[in-house]
mmCIF file of C-alpha atoms in Angstrom:
data_model
loop_
_atom_site.group_PDB
_atom_site.id
_atom_site.type_symbol
_atom_site.label_atom_id
_atom_site.label_comp_id
_atom_site.label_asym_id
_atom_site.label_seq_id
_atom_site.Cartn_x
_atom_site.Cartn_y
_atom_site.Cartn_z
ATOM 1 C CA MET A 22 0.061 -0.126 0.059
ATOM 2 C CA SER A 23 1.385 3.113 -0.912
ATOM 3 C CA HIS A 24 0.412 7.031 0.491
ATOM 4 C CA GLN A 25 0.427 10.265 -0.953
ATOM 5 C CA LEU A 26 2.672 12.881 0.363
ATOM 6 C CA THR A 27 2.828 16.634 -0.602
ATOM 7 C CA ILE A 28 5.867 18.703 0.443
ATOM 8 C CA GLU A 29 5.552 22.325 0.811
ATOM 9 C CA PRO A 30 6.676 24.841 0.036
ATOM 10 C CA LEU A 31 6.976 23.041 -3.241
ATOM 11 C CA GLY A 32 3.157 22.017 -3.474
ATOM 12 C CA ALA A 33 4.689 18.905 -5.084
ATOM 13 C CA THR A 34 2.815 15.328 -4.486
ATOM 14 C CA ILE A 35 4.626 12.342 -4.762
ATOM 15 C CA GLU A 36 4.130 8.607 -4.235
ATOM 16 C CA VAL A 37 5.493 6.725 -1.014
ATOM 17 C CA GLU A 38 5.688 2.937 -1.062
ATOM 18 C CA GLU A 39 4.909 0.983 2.294
ATOM 19 C CA GLY A 40 8.260 1.065 4.583
ATOM 20 C CA GLN A 41 9.713 3.454 1.997
ATOM 21 C CA THR A 42 11.229 6.334 3.969
ATOM 22 C CA ILE A 43 10.135 10.133 2.970
ATOM 23 C CA LEU A 44 13.875 10.838 1.681
ATOM 24 C CA ASP A 45 14.030 8.168 -0.332
ATOM 25 C CA ALA A 46 10.966 8.408 -1.946
ATOM 26 C CA ALA A 47 11.834 12.595 -2.875
ATOM 27 C CA LEU A 48 14.939 11.813 -3.857
ATOM 28 C CA ARG A 49 13.894 9.160 -6.182
ATOM 29 C CA GLN A 50 11.171 11.342 -7.872
ATOM 30 C CA GLY A 51 13.651 14.349 -8.355
ATOM 31 C CA ILE A 52 12.929 16.250 -4.993
ATOM 32 C CA TYR A 53 16.140 17.287 -2.713
ATOM 33 C CA ILE A 54 15.523 17.489 0.582
ATOM 34 C CA PRO A 55 18.782 18.655 2.645
ATOM 35 C CA HIS A 56 20.512 15.667 4.161
ATOM 36 C CA ALA A 57 23.813 14.578 5.234
ATOM 37 C CA CYS A 58 24.314 11.071 7.264
ATOM 38 C CA GLY A 59 21.258 9.529 5.854
ATOM 39 C CA HIS A 60 20.890 7.144 8.925
ATOM 40 C CA GLY A 61 18.983 9.429 11.459
ATOM 41 C CA LEU A 62 22.102 10.476 13.021
ATOM 42 C CA CYS A 63 22.788 14.136 12.377
ATOM 43 C CA GLY A 64 19.489 15.989 12.135
ATOM 44 C CA THR A 65 19.773 17.746 8.703
ATOM 45 C CA CYS A 66 16.921 16.537 7.246
ATOM 46 C CA LYS A 67 14.379 17.487 9.851
ATOM 47 C CA VAL A 68 10.956 18.231 8.557
ATOM 48 C CA ALA A 69 7.728 19.021 10.032
ATOM 49 C CA ILE A 70 4.550 16.987 9.505
ATOM 50 C CA LEU A 71 1.629 19.441 8.981
ATOM 51 C CA ASP A 72 -0.924 16.782 8.347
ATOM 52 C CA GLY A 73 -0.961 12.969 8.594
ATOM 53 C CA GLU A 74 0.756 10.439 10.410
ATOM 54 C CA ALA A 75 4.309 8.812 10.263
ATOM 55 C CA ASP A 76 6.460 6.259 12.261
ATOM 56 C CA LEU A 77 9.541 8.055 13.266
ATOM 57 C CA GLY A 78 11.705 5.232 13.006
ATOM 58 C CA ASP A 79 15.388 5.000 14.510
ATOM 59 C CA ALA A 80 15.884 8.552 14.779
ATOM 60 C CA ASN A 81 18.554 9.267 17.357
ATOM 61 C CA PRO A 82 17.333 11.103 20.281
ATOM 62 C CA PHE A 83 19.971 13.998 19.943
ATOM 63 C CA ALA A 84 18.998 14.375 16.421
ATOM 64 C CA LEU A 85 15.245 14.454 17.094
ATOM 65 C CA MET A 86 14.717 15.334 20.636
ATOM 66 C CA ASP A 87 11.471 14.778 22.808
ATOM 67 C CA PHE A 88 10.430 18.040 22.339
ATOM 68 C CA GLU A 89 10.602 18.307 18.631
ATOM 69 C CA ARG A 90 8.758 14.828 18.455
ATOM 70 C CA GLU A 91 5.884 16.482 20.175
ATOM 71 C CA GLU A 92 5.963 19.530 17.955
ATOM 72 C CA ARG A 93 5.631 16.832 15.193
ATOM 73 C CA LYS A 94 9.008 17.013 13.657
ATOM 74 C CA ALA A 95 10.680 14.175 12.058
ATOM 75 C CA LEU A 96 13.529 12.949 10.348
ATOM 76 C CA ALA A 97 12.964 12.314 6.523
ATOM 77 C CA CYS A 98 15.709 9.714 6.534
ATOM 78 C CA CYS A 99 13.886 7.524 8.933
ATOM 79 C CA ALA A 100 10.453 8.397 8.958
ATOM 80 C CA THR A 101 7.843 6.279 7.042
ATOM 81 C CA LEU A 102 4.242 7.385 6.285
ATOM 82 C CA THR A 103 1.368 5.460 7.898
ATOM 83 C CA THR A 104 -1.402 7.572 6.243
ATOM 84 C CA ASP A 105 -1.382 10.417 3.289
ATOM 85 C CA ALA A 106 0.513 13.282 4.730
ATOM 86 C CA VAL A 107 1.742 16.659 4.259
ATOM 87 C CA ILE A 108 5.190 18.019 5.146
ATOM 88 C CA GLU A 109 7.045 21.056 5.242
ATOM 89 C CA ALA A 110 10.943 20.790 4.202
ATOM 90 C CA ASP A 111 14.024 23.240 4.315
ATOM 91 C CA VAL A 112 13.815 22.909 0.503
ATOM 92 C CA GLU A 113 16.228 25.713 -1.207
ATOM 93 C CA GLU A 114 15.987 26.139 -5.161
ATOM 94 C CA ASP A 115 19.564 26.560 -7.055
ATOM 95 C CA PRO A 116 19.974 27.764 -10.462
ATOM 96 C CA ASP A 117 22.719 25.510 -10.785
ATOM 97 C CA ALA A 118 21.354 22.341 -9.457
ATOM 98 C CA GLU A 119 20.438 19.769 -11.910
ATOM 99 C CA VAL A 120 17.127 17.744 -11.236
ATOM 100 C CA ILE A 121 18.156 14.252 -11.197
ATOM 101 C CA PRO A 122 16.133 11.439 -9.847
ATOM 102 C CA VAL A 123 17.926 8.831 -7.551
ATOM 103 C CA LYS A 124 18.118 5.435 -9.568
ATOM 104 C CA ASP A 125 19.483 1.766 -8.805
ATOM 105 C CA PHE A 126 22.296 0.455 -10.737
ATOM 106 C CA SER A 127 24.460 -2.868 -11.150
ATOM 107 C CA ALA A 128 27.888 -2.650 -12.164
ATOM 108 C CA GLU A 129 30.931 -4.967 -12.642
ATOM 109 C CA VAL A 130 34.618 -4.175 -10.700
ATOM 110 C CA SER A 131 36.561 -3.440 -13.759
ATOM 111 C CA ARG A 132 39.858 -2.360 -12.309
ATOM 112 C CA ILE A 133 41.284 -1.923 -8.661
ATOM 113 C CA VAL A 134 44.533 0.374 -8.610
ATOM 114 C CA GLN A 135 46.263 1.014 -5.395
ATOM 115 C CA LEU A 136 46.772 4.940 -4.882
ATOM 116 C CA THR A 137 48.344 5.340 -1.585
ATOM 117 C CA PRO A 138 49.169 2.498 1.345
ATOM 118 C CA THR A 139 45.790 3.266 2.361
ATOM 119 C CA ILE A 140 43.728 4.382 -0.724
ATOM 120 C CA LYS A 141 42.396 2.129 -3.459
ATOM 121 C CA ALA A 142 40.703 3.469 -6.721
ATOM 122 C CA ILE A 143 37.913 0.974 -7.551
ATOM 123 C CA TYR A 144 36.525 1.452 -11.017
ATOM 124 C CA LEU A 145 32.693 -0.340 -11.666
ATOM 125 C CA ARG A 146 31.745 -0.440 -15.025
ATOM 126 C CA LEU A 147 27.893 0.207 -14.962
ATOM 127 C CA ASP A 148 25.260 -2.016 -17.042
ATOM 128 C CA ASP A 149 23.242 1.386 -17.265
ATOM 129 C CA ALA A 150 24.038 5.406 -18.137
ATOM 130 C CA LEU A 151 24.458 7.459 -14.627
ATOM 131 C CA HIS A 152 23.973 10.718 -15.214
ATOM 132 C CA PHE A 153 25.121 13.105 -12.347
ATOM 133 C CA GLN A 154 26.625 16.484 -11.277
ATOM 134 C CA ALA A 155 30.263 16.637 -10.581
ATOM 135 C CA GLY A 156 30.690 16.693 -6.727
ATOM 136 C CA GLN A 157 27.844 14.088 -6.284
ATOM 137 C CA TYR A 158 27.994 10.430 -4.679
ATOM 138 C CA VAL A 159 26.793 7.013 -4.681
ATOM 139 C CA GLN A 160 25.434 4.673 -2.088
ATOM 140 C CA LEU A 161 27.421 1.547 -3.087
ATOM 141 C CA GLU A 162 26.076 -2.063 -1.591
ATOM 142 C CA ILE A 163 28.813 -3.990 0.298
ATOM 143 C CA PRO A 164 28.468 -7.799 -0.774
ATOM 144 C CA ASP A 165 27.676 -10.150 1.802
ATOM 145 C CA LEU A 166 27.279 -7.395 4.866
ATOM 146 C CA HIS A 167 23.739 -6.063 3.739
ATOM 147 C CA GLN A 168 25.177 -2.436 4.446
ATOM 148 C CA SER A 169 25.762 0.663 2.013
ATOM 149 C CA ARG A 170 28.511 3.163 2.349
ATOM 150 C CA ALA A 171 28.860 6.659 0.515
ATOM 151 C CA PHE A 172 31.432 7.279 -2.049
ATOM 152 C CA SER A 173 31.833 10.018 -4.138
ATOM 153 C CA ILE A 174 32.637 9.963 -7.822
ATOM 154 C CA ALA A 175 36.191 10.832 -8.513
ATOM 155 C CA ASN A 176 35.912 11.233 -12.139
ATOM 156 C CA ALA A 177 34.282 13.836 -14.369
ATOM 157 C CA PRO A 178 30.736 13.480 -15.911
ATOM 158 C CA ALA A 179 31.821 13.557 -19.660
ATOM 159 C CA ASP A 180 34.605 10.644 -18.741
ATOM 160 C CA VAL A 181 31.812 8.360 -17.161
ATOM 161 C CA ALA A 182 29.727 9.200 -20.025
ATOM 162 C CA ALA A 183 32.519 8.247 -22.837
ATOM 163 C CA THR A 184 33.598 4.994 -20.573
ATOM 164 C CA GLY A 185 30.281 3.880 -18.816
ATOM 165 C CA GLU A 186 32.998 3.702 -15.733
ATOM 166 C CA ILE A 187 32.629 5.267 -12.703
ATOM 167 C CA GLU A 188 35.983 5.725 -10.101
ATOM 168 C CA LEU A 189 35.331 5.469 -6.072
ATOM 169 C CA ASN A 190 38.728 6.335 -3.998
ATOM 170 C CA VAL A 191 38.285 4.006 -1.011
ATOM 171 C CA ARG A 192 40.374 4.649 2.180
ATOM 172 C CA GLN A 193 40.505 1.840 4.214
ATOM 173 C CA VAL A 194 39.158 3.265 8.090
ATOM 174 C CA PRO A 195 40.825 1.299 10.900
ATOM 175 C CA GLY A 196 37.989 -1.174 12.215
ATOM 176 C CA GLY A 197 35.644 -0.100 9.555
ATOM 177 C CA VAL A 198 33.900 -3.434 8.377
ATOM 178 C CA GLY A 199 32.760 -2.035 4.982
ATOM 179 C CA THR A 200 35.939 -0.520 3.911
ATOM 180 C CA ALA A 201 37.782 -3.403 5.044
ATOM 181 C CA TYR A 202 35.674 -5.501 2.793
ATOM 182 C CA LEU A 203 36.334 -3.551 -0.358
ATOM 183 C CA HIS A 204 40.080 -3.502 0.620
ATOM 184 C CA GLU A 205 40.395 -7.149 1.163
ATOM 185 C CA GLN A 206 37.752 -8.987 -0.357
ATOM 186 C CA LEU A 207 36.345 -7.415 -3.391
ATOM 187 C CA GLY A 208 37.941 -8.393 -6.644
ATOM 188 C CA VAL A 209 37.978 -7.368 -10.132
ATOM 189 C CA GLY A 210 35.059 -9.281 -11.911
ATOM 190 C CA ASP A 211 32.924 -8.953 -8.632
ATOM 191 C CA ARG A 212 29.042 -7.729 -9.416
ATOM 192 C CA VAL A 213 27.795 -4.811 -6.949
ATOM 193 C CA THR A 214 24.621 -2.690 -6.777
ATOM 194 C CA LEU A 215 24.548 0.954 -5.819
ATOM 195 C CA SER A 216 22.541 3.748 -5.998
ATOM 196 C CA GLY A 217 22.327 7.474 -7.045
ATOM 197 C CA PRO A 218 23.508 10.386 -7.322
ATOM 198 C CA TYR A 219 23.167 12.004 -4.091
ATOM 199 C CA GLY A 220 24.198 15.330 -2.733
ATOM 200 C CA ARG A 221 23.753 18.734 -3.313
ATOM 201 C CA PHE A 222 27.537 19.683 -3.512
ATOM 202 C CA PHE A 223 28.319 20.930 -6.857
ATOM 203 C CA VAL A 224 30.001 23.937 -8.643
ATOM 204 C CA ARG A 225 27.799 27.256 -8.744
ATOM 205 C CA LYS A 226 28.882 27.980 -12.180
ATOM 206 C CA SER A 227 26.554 31.137 -13.033
ATOM 207 C CA ALA A 228 28.367 32.947 -10.194
ATOM 208 C CA HIS A 229 31.449 33.065 -12.630
ATOM 209 C CA LEU A 230 33.915 34.020 -9.664
ATOM 210 C CA PRO A 231 37.369 32.300 -8.653
ATOM 211 C CA MET A 232 37.152 29.268 -6.983
ATOM 212 C CA ILE A 233 38.983 27.448 -4.016
ATOM 213 C CA PHE A 234 38.893 23.435 -3.429
ATOM 214 C CA MET A 235 39.963 22.383 -0.382
ATOM 215 C CA ALA A 236 40.343 18.855 0.364
ATOM 216 C CA GLY A 237 41.905 16.590 2.616
ATOM 217 C CA GLY A 238 42.262 12.681 2.560
ATOM 218 C CA SER A 239 40.201 10.894 0.238
ATOM 219 C CA GLY A 240 37.810 13.928 0.155
ATOM 220 C CA LEU A 241 39.666 14.799 -2.809
ATOM 221 C CA SER A 242 37.190 12.505 -4.956
ATOM 222 C CA SER A 243 34.603 15.262 -5.116
ATOM 223 C CA PRO A 244 37.068 18.171 -5.886
ATOM 224 C CA ARG A 245 38.876 16.227 -8.810
ATOM 225 C CA SER A 246 35.402 15.325 -10.362
ATOM 226 C CA MET A 247 34.781 19.168 -10.297
ATOM 227 C CA ILE A 248 38.099 20.486 -11.309
ATOM 228 C CA LEU A 249 38.156 18.173 -14.330
ATOM 229 C CA ASP A 250 34.815 19.216 -15.295
ATOM 230 C CA LEU A 251 35.463 22.816 -15.268
ATOM 231 C CA LEU A 252 38.790 22.549 -17.028
ATOM 232 C CA GLN A 253 37.178 20.099 -19.670
ATOM 233 C CA GLY A 254 34.144 22.573 -20.210
ATOM 234 C CA GLY A 255 36.476 25.393 -21.048
ATOM 235 C CA ALA A 256 35.893 27.438 -17.617
ATOM 236 C CA THR A 257 38.480 30.806 -17.566
ATOM 237 C CA GLU A 258 37.607 31.489 -13.718
ATOM 238 C CA SER A 259 40.615 31.243 -11.357
ATOM 239 C CA ILE A 260 40.758 27.688 -9.965
ATOM 240 C CA THR A 261 42.823 26.859 -6.991
ATOM 241 C CA LEU A 262 43.287 23.283 -5.324
ATOM 242 C CA VAL A 263 44.407 23.158 -1.809
ATOM 243 C CA TYR A 264 45.075 19.541 -1.170
ATOM 244 C CA GLY A 265 46.287 18.160 2.314
ATOM 245 C CA GLN A 266 47.472 14.577 3.538
ATOM 246 C CA ARG A 267 49.794 13.744 6.501
ATOM 247 C CA ASN A 268 52.768 12.140 4.661
ATOM 248 C CA ALA A 269 53.961 12.115 0.861
ATOM 249 C CA ALA A 270 53.139 8.490 0.513
ATOM 250 C CA GLU A 271 49.594 9.418 0.949
ATOM 251 C CA LEU A 272 49.772 12.400 -1.502
ATOM 252 C CA TYR A 273 47.688 10.579 -4.509
ATOM 253 C CA TYR A 274 47.310 12.217 -8.086
ATOM 254 C CA ASP A 275 50.037 14.525 -7.133
ATOM 255 C CA ALA A 276 51.909 14.203 -10.831
ATOM 256 C CA ALA A 277 48.261 14.276 -12.653
ATOM 257 C CA PHE A 278 47.452 17.533 -10.630
ATOM 258 C CA ARG A 279 50.782 19.288 -11.468
ATOM 259 C CA GLU A 280 50.206 18.314 -15.040
ATOM 260 C CA LEU A 281 47.002 20.246 -15.044
ATOM 261 C CA ALA A 282 48.369 23.154 -13.503
ATOM 262 C CA ARG A 283 51.019 23.266 -16.685
ATOM 263 C CA GLN A 284 48.354 22.494 -19.115
ATOM 264 C CA TYR A 285 45.990 25.063 -17.839
ATOM 265 C CA PRO A 286 46.975 28.555 -16.460
ATOM 266 C CA ASN A 287 43.980 29.193 -14.508
ATOM 267 C CA PHE A 288 44.208 26.406 -12.529
ATOM 268 C CA ARG A 289 46.917 26.304 -9.405
ATOM 269 C CA TYR A 290 47.714 23.343 -7.189
ATOM 270 C CA VAL A 291 48.996 23.782 -3.550
ATOM 271 C CA PRO A 292 49.831 20.334 -2.100
ATOM 272 C CA ALA A 293 50.250 20.141 1.508
ATOM 273 C CA LEU A 294 52.049 17.703 4.073
ATOM 274 C CA SER A 295 51.067 17.881 7.768
ATOM 275 C CA GLU A 296 53.581 15.820 9.069
ATOM 276 C CA GLY A 297 57.799 16.492 9.589
ATOM 277 C CA ALA A 298 59.305 19.257 7.854
ATOM 278 C CA ALA A 299 62.103 16.965 7.387
ATOM 279 C CA GLU A 300 60.079 15.099 4.803
ATOM 280 C CA LYS A 301 59.845 17.577 2.412
ATOM 281 C CA GLY A 302 63.203 17.938 1.583
ATOM 282 C CA ALA A 303 63.689 14.068 1.568
ATOM 283 C CA GLN A 304 60.997 13.669 -0.932
ATOM 284 C CA GLY A 305 62.191 16.386 -3.221
ATOM 285 C CA ARG A 306 59.217 18.477 -3.359
ATOM 286 C CA GLY A 307 60.265 22.030 -2.452
ATOM 287 C CA ASP A 308 56.946 23.466 -3.406
ATOM 288 C CA VAL A 309 54.901 21.238 -0.874
ATOM 289 C CA ALA A 310 53.259 23.450 1.753
ATOM 290 C CA HIS A 311 53.664 22.497 5.490
ATOM 291 C CA GLY A 312 50.992 22.383 7.724
ATOM 292 C CA PHE A 313 47.226 21.405 7.578
ATOM 293 C CA VAL A 314 44.936 22.392 4.550
ATOM 294 C CA HIS A 315 43.518 25.556 6.049
ATOM 295 C CA GLU A 316 46.978 26.809 7.166
ATOM 296 C CA ALA A 317 48.421 26.193 3.910
ATOM 297 C CA ALA A 318 45.231 28.168 2.221
ATOM 298 C CA LYS A 319 45.645 30.926 4.439
ATOM 299 C CA ALA A 320 49.289 31.182 3.649
ATOM 300 C CA HIS A 321 48.859 30.957 -0.079
ATOM 301 C CA PHE A 322 46.039 33.384 -0.264
ATOM 302 C CA ASP A 323 47.492 35.967 2.360
ATOM 303 C CA ASN A 324 44.601 35.502 4.446
ATOM 304 C CA ASN A 325 42.298 37.310 1.930
ATOM 305 C CA PHE A 326 39.460 34.846 0.417
ATOM 306 C CA ALA A 327 37.171 37.756 -0.495
ATOM 307 C CA GLY A 328 35.499 37.327 -3.941
ATOM 308 C CA HIS A 329 35.631 33.680 -4.014
ATOM 309 C CA LYS A 330 33.316 30.469 -3.924
ATOM 310 C CA ALA A 331 35.012 28.078 -1.885
ATOM 311 C CA TYR A 332 33.893 24.018 -2.214
ATOM 312 C CA LEU A 333 35.479 22.019 0.833
ATOM 313 C CA CYS A 334 35.472 17.913 1.364
ATOM 314 C CA GLY A 335 37.348 15.860 3.853
ATOM 315 C CA PRO A 336 37.096 15.097 7.665
ATOM 316 C CA PRO A 337 34.654 16.999 9.792
ATOM 317 C CA ALA A 338 37.634 18.436 11.751
ATOM 318 C CA MET A 339 39.262 19.796 8.545
ATOM 319 C CA ILE A 340 36.034 20.943 6.968
ATOM 320 C CA ASP A 341 35.563 23.084 10.874
ATOM 321 C CA ALA A 342 39.174 24.463 10.433
ATOM 322 C CA CYS A 343 38.587 25.585 7.003
ATOM 323 C CA ILE A 344 34.979 27.205 7.461
ATOM 324 C CA THR A 345 36.665 29.217 10.494
ATOM 325 C CA THR A 346 39.969 30.402 8.534
ATOM 326 C CA LEU A 347 37.891 31.460 5.403
ATOM 327 C CA MET A 348 35.589 33.512 7.444
ATOM 328 C CA GLN A 349 38.196 35.076 9.026
ATOM 329 C CA GLY A 350 39.848 35.859 5.454
ATOM 330 C CA ARG A 351 36.730 37.782 4.491
ATOM 331 C CA LEU A 352 34.645 34.924 3.206
ATOM 332 C CA PHE A 353 30.891 34.847 3.878
ATOM 333 C CA GLU A 354 28.723 31.750 4.755
ATOM 334 C CA GLY A 355 26.875 32.047 1.462
ATOM 335 C CA ASP A 356 30.036 31.371 -0.540
ATOM 336 C CA ILE A 357 31.169 28.461 1.320
ATOM 337 C CA TYR A 358 29.875 24.693 0.479
ATOM 338 C CA HIS A 359 31.101 21.529 1.765
ATOM 339 C CA GLU A 360 30.417 17.766 2.058
ATOM 340 C CA LYS A 361 31.522 15.874 4.778
ATOM 341 C CA PHE A 362 29.892 12.125 5.518
ATOM 342 C CA ILE A 363 28.834 11.693 9.283
ATOM 343 C CA SER A 364 29.397 8.570 10.933
ATOM 344 C CA ALA A 365 27.818 7.782 14.442
ATOM 345 C CA ALA A 366 31.264 9.170 16.158
ATOM 346 C CA ASP A 367 30.810 12.449 14.301
ATOM 347 C CA VAL A 368 27.675 12.868 16.273
ATOM 348 C CA GLN A 369 29.503 13.528 19.335
ATOM 349 C CA GLN A 370 31.647 16.087 17.774
ATOM 350 C CA VAL A 371 31.078 19.720 18.172
ATOM 351 C CA ARG A 372 30.236 21.590 15.012
ATOM 352 C CA SER A 373 31.574 25.086 14.116
ATOM 353 C CA PRO A 374 29.510 27.628 15.894
ATOM 354 C CA LEU A 375 30.205 29.949 12.987
ATOM 355 C CA PHE A 376 28.467 27.616 10.187
ATOM 356 C CA ARG A 377 24.959 26.666 10.177
ATOM 357 C CA LYS A 378 24.733 24.491 7.190
ATOM 358 C CA VAL A 379 25.774 20.782 6.667
#
């Protein structure tokens, strides 16, 4: 049995299957509701139930507090309808956002490349074409575990369209069951399923402003896709990538970005290492900045980020530090966009008081 759901302020009415979450139904019918973790942990997808009834599901009590439940609030990623309903969601229209319904895909593992000691590139050849905006991600089902994990698409949309192959950069997380499976058991020729595209992380091309991309760890995936898309599309605005890793062994796609900087006069690449200064000389990379991503960016731009659009992707602590640095350097909240994947452990971390959007 299905139910009718009306989403305000859009006035759009969609069909929601029995047991399907509000968020999943909306995304699969091309309506974006802001969300982050997808598992009831962060509260980003909070909506108000104006009419009708819903089962609130397994919402974390800190993400959906008792008084909010009494006020008929719900988390769209957990809530399922028990009647026809009307909700109010924090839906923002953006002229640069494409309306792309989420779909399910089957794929074959076509290649696996060891990028660093802890990061692998997993290439998936899709049975059907996937259209997405650079910066978006997919949910990959982990075989045999009945679990899914979010991974950003690391190659450009034009390359995916040409080859039918998407690239996912997977860092092995200590104690992580899902990433351990992908690193240790997944092999070339294996079949997997995934869904997507997800996310609201994309370039605001209509702004025609210089851009700063700040990435750390395997958070390079989205910025790489976005930068390749911009350069392939003939963008003329200044594009700067500040990319940080702990040590030189983990600094992947370094040579490729250096080559892009030689090919495109509007692209600048600033690699940064957070571990020992002695390593810089040992690796023969005198142009590598030292310190964390936000420190390297501050030095490169002389603490003046005014007039830019900034795109951040990486661990939550890195993003919070970058947000603080950017705002101290005269960049306003409305010009900062970011993507961070939230785990249960991250819920316990304090968010930056300077930034209200996830």
